[in-house]
mmCIF file of C-alpha atoms in Angstrom:
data_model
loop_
_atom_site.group_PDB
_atom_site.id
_atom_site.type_symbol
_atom_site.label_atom_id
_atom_site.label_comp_id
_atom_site.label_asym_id
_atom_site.label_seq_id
_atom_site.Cartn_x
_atom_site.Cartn_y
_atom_site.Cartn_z
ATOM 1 C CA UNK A 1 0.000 0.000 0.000
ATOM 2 C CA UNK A 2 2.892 2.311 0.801
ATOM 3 C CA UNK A 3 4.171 1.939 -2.938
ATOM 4 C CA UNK A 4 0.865 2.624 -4.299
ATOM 5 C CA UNK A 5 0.673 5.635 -2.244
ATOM 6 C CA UNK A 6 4.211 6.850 -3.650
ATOM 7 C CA UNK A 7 3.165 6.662 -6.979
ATOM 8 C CA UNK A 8 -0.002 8.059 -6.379
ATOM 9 C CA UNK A 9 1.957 11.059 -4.559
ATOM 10 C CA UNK A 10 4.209 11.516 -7.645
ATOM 11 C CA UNK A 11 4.149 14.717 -9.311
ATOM 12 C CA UNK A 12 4.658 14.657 -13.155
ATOM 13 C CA UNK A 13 7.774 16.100 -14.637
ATOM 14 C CA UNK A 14 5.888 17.767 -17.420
ATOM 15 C CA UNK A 15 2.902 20.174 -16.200
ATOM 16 C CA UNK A 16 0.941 23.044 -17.513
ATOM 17 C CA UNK A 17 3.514 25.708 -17.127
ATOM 18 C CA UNK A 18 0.540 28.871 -17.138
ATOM 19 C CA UNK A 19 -2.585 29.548 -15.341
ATOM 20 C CA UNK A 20 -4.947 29.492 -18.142
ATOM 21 C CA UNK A 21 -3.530 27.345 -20.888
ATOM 22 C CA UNK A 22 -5.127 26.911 -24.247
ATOM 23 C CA UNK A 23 -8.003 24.425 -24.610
ATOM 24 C CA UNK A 24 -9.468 25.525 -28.122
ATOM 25 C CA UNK A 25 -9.166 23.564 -30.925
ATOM 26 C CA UNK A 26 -5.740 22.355 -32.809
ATOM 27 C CA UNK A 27 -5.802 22.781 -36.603
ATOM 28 C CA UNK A 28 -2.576 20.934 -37.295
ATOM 29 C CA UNK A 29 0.392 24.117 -37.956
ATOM 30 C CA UNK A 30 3.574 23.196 -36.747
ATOM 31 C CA UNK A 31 6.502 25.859 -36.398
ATOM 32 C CA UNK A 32 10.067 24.969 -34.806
ATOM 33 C CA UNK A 33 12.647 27.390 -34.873
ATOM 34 C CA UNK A 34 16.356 26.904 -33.244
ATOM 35 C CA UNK A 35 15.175 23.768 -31.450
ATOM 36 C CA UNK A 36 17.872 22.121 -29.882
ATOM 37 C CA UNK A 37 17.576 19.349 -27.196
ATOM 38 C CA UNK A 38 20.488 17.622 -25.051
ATOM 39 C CA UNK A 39 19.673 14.221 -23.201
ATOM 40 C CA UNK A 40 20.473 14.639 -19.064
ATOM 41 C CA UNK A 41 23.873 13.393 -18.109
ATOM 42 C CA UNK A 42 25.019 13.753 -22.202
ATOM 43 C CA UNK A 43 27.287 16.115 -23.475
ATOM 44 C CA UNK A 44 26.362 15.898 -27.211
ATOM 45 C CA UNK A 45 22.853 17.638 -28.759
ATOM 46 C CA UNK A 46 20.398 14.965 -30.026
ATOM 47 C CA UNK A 47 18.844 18.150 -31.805
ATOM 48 C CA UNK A 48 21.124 21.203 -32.950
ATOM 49 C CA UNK A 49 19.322 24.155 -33.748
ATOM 50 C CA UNK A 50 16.417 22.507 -35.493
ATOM 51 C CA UNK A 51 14.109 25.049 -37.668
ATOM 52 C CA UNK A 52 11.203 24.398 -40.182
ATOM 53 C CA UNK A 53 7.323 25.032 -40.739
ATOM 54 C CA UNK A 54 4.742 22.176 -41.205
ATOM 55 C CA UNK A 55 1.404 23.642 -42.201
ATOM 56 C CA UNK A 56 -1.955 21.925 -42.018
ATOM 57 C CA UNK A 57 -2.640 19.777 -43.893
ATOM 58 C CA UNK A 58 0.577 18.154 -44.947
ATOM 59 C CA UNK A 59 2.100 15.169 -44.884
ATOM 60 C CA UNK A 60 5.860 15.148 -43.980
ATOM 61 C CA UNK A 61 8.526 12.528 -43.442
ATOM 62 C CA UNK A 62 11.720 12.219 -41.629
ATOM 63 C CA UNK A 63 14.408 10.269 -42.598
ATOM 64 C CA UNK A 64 18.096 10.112 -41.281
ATOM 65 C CA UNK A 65 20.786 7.358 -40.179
ATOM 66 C CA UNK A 66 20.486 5.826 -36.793
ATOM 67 C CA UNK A 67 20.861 8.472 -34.095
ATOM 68 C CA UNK A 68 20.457 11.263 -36.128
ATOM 69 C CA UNK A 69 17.382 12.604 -33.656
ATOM 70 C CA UNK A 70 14.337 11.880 -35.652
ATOM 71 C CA UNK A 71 12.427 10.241 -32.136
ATOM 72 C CA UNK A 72 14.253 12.963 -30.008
ATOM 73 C CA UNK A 73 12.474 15.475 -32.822
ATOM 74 C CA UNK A 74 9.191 13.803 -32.831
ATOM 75 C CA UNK A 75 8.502 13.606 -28.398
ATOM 76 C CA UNK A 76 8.794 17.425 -28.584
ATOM 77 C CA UNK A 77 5.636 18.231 -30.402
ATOM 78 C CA UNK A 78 3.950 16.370 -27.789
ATOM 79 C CA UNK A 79 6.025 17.323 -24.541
ATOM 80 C CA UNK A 80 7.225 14.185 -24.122
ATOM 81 C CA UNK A 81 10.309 15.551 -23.437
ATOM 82 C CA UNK A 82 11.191 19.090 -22.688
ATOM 83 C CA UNK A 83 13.307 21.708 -24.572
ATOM 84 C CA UNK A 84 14.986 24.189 -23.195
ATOM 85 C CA UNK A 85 16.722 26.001 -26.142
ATOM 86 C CA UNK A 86 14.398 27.052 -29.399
ATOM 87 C CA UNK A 87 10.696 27.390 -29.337
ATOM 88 C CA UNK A 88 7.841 25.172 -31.107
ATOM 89 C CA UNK A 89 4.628 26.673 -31.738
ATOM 90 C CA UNK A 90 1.041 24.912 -32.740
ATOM 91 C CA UNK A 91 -1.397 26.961 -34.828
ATOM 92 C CA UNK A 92 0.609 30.099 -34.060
ATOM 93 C CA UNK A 93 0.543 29.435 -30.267
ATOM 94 C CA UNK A 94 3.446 28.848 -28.343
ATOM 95 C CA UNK A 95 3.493 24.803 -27.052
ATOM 96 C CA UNK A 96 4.305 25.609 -23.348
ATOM 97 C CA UNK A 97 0.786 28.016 -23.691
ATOM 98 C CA UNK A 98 -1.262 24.821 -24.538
ATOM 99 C CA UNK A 99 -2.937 22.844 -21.982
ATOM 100 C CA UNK A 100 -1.142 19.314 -21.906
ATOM 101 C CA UNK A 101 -4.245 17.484 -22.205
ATOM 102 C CA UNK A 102 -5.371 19.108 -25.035
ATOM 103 C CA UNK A 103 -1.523 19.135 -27.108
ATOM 104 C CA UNK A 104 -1.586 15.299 -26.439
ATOM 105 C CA UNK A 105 -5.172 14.330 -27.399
ATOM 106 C CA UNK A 106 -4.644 16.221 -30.220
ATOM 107 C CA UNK A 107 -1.739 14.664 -31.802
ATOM 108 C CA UNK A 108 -2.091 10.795 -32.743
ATOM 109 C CA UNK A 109 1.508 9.508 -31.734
ATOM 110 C CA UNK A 110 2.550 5.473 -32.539
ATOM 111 C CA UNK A 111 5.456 4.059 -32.791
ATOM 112 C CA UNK A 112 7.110 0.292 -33.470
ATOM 113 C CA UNK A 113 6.479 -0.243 -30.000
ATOM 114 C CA UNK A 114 3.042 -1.818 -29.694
ATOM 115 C CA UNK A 115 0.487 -1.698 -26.565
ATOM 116 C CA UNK A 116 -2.079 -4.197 -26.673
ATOM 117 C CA UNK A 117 -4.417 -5.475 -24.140
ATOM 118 C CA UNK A 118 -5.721 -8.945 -23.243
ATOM 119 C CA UNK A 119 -9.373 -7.811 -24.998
ATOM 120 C CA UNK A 120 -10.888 -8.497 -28.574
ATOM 121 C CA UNK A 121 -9.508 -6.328 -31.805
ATOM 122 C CA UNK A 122 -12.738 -4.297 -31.811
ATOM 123 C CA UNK A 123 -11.859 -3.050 -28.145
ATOM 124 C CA UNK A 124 -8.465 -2.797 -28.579
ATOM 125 C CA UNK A 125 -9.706 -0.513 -31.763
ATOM 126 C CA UNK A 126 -12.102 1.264 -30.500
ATOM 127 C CA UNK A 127 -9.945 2.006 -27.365
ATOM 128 C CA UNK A 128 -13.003 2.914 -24.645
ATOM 129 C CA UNK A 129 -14.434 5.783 -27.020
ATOM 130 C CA UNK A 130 -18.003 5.984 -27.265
ATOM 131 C CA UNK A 131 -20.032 6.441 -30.390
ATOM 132 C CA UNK A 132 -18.149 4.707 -32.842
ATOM 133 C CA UNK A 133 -19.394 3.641 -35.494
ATOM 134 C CA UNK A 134 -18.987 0.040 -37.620
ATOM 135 C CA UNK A 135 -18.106 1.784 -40.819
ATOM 136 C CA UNK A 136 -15.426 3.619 -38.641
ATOM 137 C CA UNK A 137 -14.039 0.577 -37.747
ATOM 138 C CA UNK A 138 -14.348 -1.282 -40.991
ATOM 139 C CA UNK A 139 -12.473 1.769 -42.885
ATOM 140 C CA UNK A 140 -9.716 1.867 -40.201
ATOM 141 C CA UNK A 141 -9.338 -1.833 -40.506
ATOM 142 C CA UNK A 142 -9.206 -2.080 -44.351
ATOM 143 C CA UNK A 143 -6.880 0.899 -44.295
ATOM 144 C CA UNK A 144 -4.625 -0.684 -41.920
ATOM 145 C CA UNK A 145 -4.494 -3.787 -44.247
ATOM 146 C CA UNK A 146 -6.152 -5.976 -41.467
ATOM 147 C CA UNK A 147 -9.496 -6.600 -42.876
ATOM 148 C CA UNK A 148 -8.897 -9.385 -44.502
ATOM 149 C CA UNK A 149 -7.122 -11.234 -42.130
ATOM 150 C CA UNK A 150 -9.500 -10.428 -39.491
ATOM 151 C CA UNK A 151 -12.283 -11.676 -41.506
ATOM 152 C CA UNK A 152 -10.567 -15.607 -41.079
ATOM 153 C CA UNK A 153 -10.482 -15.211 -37.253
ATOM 154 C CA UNK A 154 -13.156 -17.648 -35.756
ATOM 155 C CA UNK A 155 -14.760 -14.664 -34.031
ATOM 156 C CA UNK A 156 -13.986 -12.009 -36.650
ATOM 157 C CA UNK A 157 -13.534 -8.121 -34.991
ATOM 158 C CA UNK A 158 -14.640 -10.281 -31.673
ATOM 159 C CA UNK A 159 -11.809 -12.530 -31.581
ATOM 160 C CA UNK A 160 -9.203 -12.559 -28.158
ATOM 161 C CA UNK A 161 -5.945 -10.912 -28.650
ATOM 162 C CA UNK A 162 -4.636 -12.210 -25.342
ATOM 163 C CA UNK A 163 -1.861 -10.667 -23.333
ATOM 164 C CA UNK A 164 -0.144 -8.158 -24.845
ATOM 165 C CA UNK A 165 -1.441 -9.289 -28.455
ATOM 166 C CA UNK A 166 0.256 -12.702 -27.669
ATOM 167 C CA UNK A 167 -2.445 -14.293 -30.626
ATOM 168 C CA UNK A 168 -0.846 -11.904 -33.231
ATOM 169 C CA UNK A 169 1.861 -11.487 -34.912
ATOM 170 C CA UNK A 170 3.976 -8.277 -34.694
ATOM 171 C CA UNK A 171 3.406 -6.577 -37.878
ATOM 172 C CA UNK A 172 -0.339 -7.477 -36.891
ATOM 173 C CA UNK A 173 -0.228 -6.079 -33.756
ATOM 174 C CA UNK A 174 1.090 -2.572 -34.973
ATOM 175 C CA UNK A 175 -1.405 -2.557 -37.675
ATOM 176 C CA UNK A 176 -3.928 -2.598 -34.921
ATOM 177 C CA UNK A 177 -2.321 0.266 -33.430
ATOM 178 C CA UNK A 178 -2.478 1.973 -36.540
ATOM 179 C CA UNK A 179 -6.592 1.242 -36.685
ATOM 180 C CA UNK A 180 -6.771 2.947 -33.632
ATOM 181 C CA UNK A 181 -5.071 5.633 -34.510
ATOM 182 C CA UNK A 182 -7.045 6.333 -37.497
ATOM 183 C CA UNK A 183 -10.339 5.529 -35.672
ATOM 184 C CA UNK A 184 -9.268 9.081 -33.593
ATOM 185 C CA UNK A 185 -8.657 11.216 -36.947
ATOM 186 C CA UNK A 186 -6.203 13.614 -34.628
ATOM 187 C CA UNK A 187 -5.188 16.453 -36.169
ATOM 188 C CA UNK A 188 -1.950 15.691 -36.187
ATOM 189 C CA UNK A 189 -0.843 12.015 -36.948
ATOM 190 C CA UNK A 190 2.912 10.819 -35.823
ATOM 191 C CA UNK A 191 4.008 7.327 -37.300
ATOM 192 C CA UNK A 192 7.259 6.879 -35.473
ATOM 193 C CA UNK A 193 8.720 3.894 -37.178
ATOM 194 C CA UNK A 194 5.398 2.397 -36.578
ATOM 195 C CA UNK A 195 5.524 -0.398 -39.826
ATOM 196 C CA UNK A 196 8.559 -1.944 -39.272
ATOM 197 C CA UNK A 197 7.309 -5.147 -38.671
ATOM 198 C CA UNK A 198 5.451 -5.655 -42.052
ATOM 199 C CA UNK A 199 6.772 -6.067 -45.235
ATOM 200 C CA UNK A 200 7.623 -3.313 -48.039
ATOM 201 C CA UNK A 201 4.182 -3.548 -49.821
ATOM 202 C CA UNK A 202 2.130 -3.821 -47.066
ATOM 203 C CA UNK A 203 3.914 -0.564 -45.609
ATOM 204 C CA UNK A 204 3.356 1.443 -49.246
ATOM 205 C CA UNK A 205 -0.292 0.202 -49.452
ATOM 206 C CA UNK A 206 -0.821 1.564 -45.847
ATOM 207 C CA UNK A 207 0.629 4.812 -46.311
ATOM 208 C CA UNK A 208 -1.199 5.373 -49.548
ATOM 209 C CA UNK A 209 -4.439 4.719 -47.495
ATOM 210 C CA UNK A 210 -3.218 7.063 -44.467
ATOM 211 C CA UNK A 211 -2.734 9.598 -47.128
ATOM 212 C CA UNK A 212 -6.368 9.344 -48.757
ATOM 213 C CA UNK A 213 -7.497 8.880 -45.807
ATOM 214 C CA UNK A 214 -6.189 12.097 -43.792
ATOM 215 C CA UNK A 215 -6.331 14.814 -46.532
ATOM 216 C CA UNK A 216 -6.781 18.180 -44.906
ATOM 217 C CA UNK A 217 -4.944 16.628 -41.506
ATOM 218 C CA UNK A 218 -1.389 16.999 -40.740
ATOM 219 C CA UNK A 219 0.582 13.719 -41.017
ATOM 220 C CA UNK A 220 4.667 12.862 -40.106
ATOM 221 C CA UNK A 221 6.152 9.646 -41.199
ATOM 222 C CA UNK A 222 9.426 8.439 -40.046
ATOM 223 C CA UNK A 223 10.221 5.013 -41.889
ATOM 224 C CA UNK A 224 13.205 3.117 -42.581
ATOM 225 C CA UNK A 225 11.768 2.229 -45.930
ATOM 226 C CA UNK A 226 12.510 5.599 -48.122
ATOM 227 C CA UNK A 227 10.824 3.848 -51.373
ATOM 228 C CA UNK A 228 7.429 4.387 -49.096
ATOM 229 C CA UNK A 229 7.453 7.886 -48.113
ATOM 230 C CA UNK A 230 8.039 8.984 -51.799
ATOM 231 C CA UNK A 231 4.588 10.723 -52.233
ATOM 232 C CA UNK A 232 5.036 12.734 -48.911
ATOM 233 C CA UNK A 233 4.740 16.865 -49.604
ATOM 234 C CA UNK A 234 8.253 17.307 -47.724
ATOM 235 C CA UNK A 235 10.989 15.165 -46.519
ATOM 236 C CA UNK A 236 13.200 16.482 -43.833
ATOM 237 C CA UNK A 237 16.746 14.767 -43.806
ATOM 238 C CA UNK A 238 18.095 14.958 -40.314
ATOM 239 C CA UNK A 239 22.026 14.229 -40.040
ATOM 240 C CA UNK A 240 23.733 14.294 -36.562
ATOM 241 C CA UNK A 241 21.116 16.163 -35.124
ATOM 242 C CA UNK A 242 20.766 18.472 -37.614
ATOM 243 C CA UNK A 243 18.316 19.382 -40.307
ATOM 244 C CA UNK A 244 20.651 19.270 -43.497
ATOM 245 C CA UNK A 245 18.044 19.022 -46.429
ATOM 246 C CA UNK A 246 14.570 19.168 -46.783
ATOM 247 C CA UNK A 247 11.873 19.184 -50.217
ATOM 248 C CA UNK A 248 10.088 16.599 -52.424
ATOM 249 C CA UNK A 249 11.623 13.387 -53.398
ATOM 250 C CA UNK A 250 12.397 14.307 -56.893
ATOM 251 C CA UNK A 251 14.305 17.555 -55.636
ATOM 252 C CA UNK A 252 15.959 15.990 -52.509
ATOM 253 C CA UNK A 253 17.219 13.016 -55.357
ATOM 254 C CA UNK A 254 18.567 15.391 -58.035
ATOM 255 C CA UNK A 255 20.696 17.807 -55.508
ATOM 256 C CA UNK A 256 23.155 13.821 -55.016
ATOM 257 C CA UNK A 257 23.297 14.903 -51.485
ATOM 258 C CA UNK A 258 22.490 12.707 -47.917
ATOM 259 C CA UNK A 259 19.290 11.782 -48.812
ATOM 260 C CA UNK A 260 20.306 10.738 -52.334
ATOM 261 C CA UNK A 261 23.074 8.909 -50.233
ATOM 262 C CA UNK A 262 20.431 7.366 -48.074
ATOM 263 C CA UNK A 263 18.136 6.127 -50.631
ATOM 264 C CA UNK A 264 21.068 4.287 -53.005
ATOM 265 C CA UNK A 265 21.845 2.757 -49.620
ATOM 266 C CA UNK A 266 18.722 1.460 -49.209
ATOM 267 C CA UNK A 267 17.802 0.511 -52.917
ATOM 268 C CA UNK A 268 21.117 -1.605 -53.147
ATOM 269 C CA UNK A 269 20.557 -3.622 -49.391
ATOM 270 C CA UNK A 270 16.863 -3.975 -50.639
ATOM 271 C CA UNK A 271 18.245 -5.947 -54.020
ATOM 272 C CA UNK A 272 20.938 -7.664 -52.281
ATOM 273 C CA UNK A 273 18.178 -9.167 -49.799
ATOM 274 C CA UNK A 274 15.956 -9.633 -52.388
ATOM 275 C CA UNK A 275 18.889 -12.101 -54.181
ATOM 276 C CA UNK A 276 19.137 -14.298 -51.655
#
C-alpha cells in the first residue's frame, strides 16, 4: 500500500507551465525554430538548432541514419520531453501556452512499440471511445491492411488478442495500433517507425491509405523504408542532429546529397536481400 501511495503522490515532470492554458481547438500548424535538445547526463545535442514550418494539412517525413534525432524530434511536439533552447509553436501558439491534455489528445503519436491489451480487436480498436461507429471501424481496418485477415479469425472483430497481443503477430499487432489511430482522426498524426514489422508492400499500401485517408490533416512519417514515403509533400533529412536538407523526393534526389546517399543505400541492401 505504501508503494501505491508513492506513486499516487508523484508529481509529473511535465505540467501546464501557465494559469490558463489553451483548450481551443488544434488545426494541425507546426513551427520549430532553433530547437535544440540535449539528453540529461550527455554532453552531445540529439537536436542542434532545429528550424522548419509544417502547415496543415501536410504530410511530412523524416528520414536520417540511426541516431540522427528523428524520435528525439518527434517527443517534442507532444512534450514528451522538454526543450529548453528554441521554441515550437502549434497553430501560431506557443506549445508551453497549450494545456497538456489538449496538445496530447490532439496529436495521434505510434510508434514500433506496440500496446495491446488482453481484450478483442474491436476493443483494442475502439480504445473505450463511445459512439463509434462500424463503418469507422471497418475503414480503419481495411486501411490498416487488417481486414482481410480479421475476416478468417473464428470470431472475426470479436476474436481474443490475449496478453499483450500474444495471438498476433507483430506486424499485426502494430497494424492494430495503426486502426486505432485512425479511428481518432487527430489532427496531427505521428508514425514513429510504426511499420517496421510488415513487409515493403504492405507498408506502401498503408501509407497510400493514411494519405487518402487524412487529406486536410497533418501527417509525419518516419520510416526506414525511403521507397514508401516517396509521395510525402516534404521530406526532412536529419544528419547528426541536424536538419541538413529538406523538399520533395524528386528535388531531394537530383541535388546527389544525404538523402540521395540514403536512398542508393537502401535501394542496393533492398536488391541484395531480395537475391538471396
Amino acid at each position: 500500500m505504501r508503494r501505491i501511495n508513492e506513486i499516487l503522490d508523484e508529481v509529473p515532470e511535465i505540467t501546464n507551465q501557465i494559469a490558463n492554458p489553451y483548450k481551443g481547438p488544434i488545426r494541425g500548424k507546426i513551427a520549430v525554430n532553433g530547437l535544440t535538445y540535449c539528453y540529461p547526463q550527455k554532453e552531445d545535442p540529439a537536436l542542434r538548432d532545429i528550424t522548419f514550418t509544417i502547415e496543415p494539412g501536410q504530410t511530412v517525413a523524416i528520414v536520417g541514419g540511426v541516431g540522427s534525432g528523428k524520435s528525439t524530434l518527434l517527443q517534442t511536439i507532444p512534450r514528451l520531453v522538454e526543450t529548453e533552447r528554441g521554441m515550437i509553436h502549434i497553430d501560431g501558439i506557443p506549445l508551453h501556452d497549450i494545456d497538456l491534455t489538449n496538445v496530447r489528445g490532439s496529436i495521434g503519436f505510434v510508434t514500433q512499440e506496440t500496446h495491446v491489451f488482453s481484450d478483442t480487436i474491436r476493443n483494442n480498436i475502439v480504445f473505450g471511445r463511445q459512439g463509434i461507429s462500424e463503418d469507422s471501424i471497418e475503414m480503419a481496418l481495411v486501411a490498416s491492411q487488417l481486414a482481410g485477415e480479421i475476416d478468417s479469425f473464428p470470431q472475426g472483430i470479436h476474436s481474443l488478442v490475449g496478453e499483450k497481443g500474444i495471438t498476433l503477430s507483430g506486424g499485426q499487432r502494430q497494424r492494430l495500433t495503426i486502426a486505432r489511430a485512425l479511428i481518432s482522426n487527430p489532427p496531427i498524426l505521428i508514425l514513429d517507425d510504426a511499420l517496421s514489422q510488415v513487409d515493403t508492400g504492405t507498408e506502401a499500401a498503408i501509407l497510400n491509405s493514411v494519405l487518402e485517408i487524412r487529406r486536410g490533416k497533418t501527417n509525419i512519417i518516419v520510416s526506414h523504408r525511403l521507397s514508401t514515403i516517396r509521395r510525402t509533400d516534404i521530406i526532412f533529412v536529419l544528419k547528426a542532429g541536424r536538419l541538413v536538407e529538406l523538399g520533395d523526393h524528386a528535388t531531394l534526389f537530383a541535388a546527389r546529397r544525404e538523402y540521395t546517399r540514403l536512398y542508393e543505400r537502401q535501394q542496393l541492401r533492398e536488391e541484395l536481400e531480395g537475391g538471396r
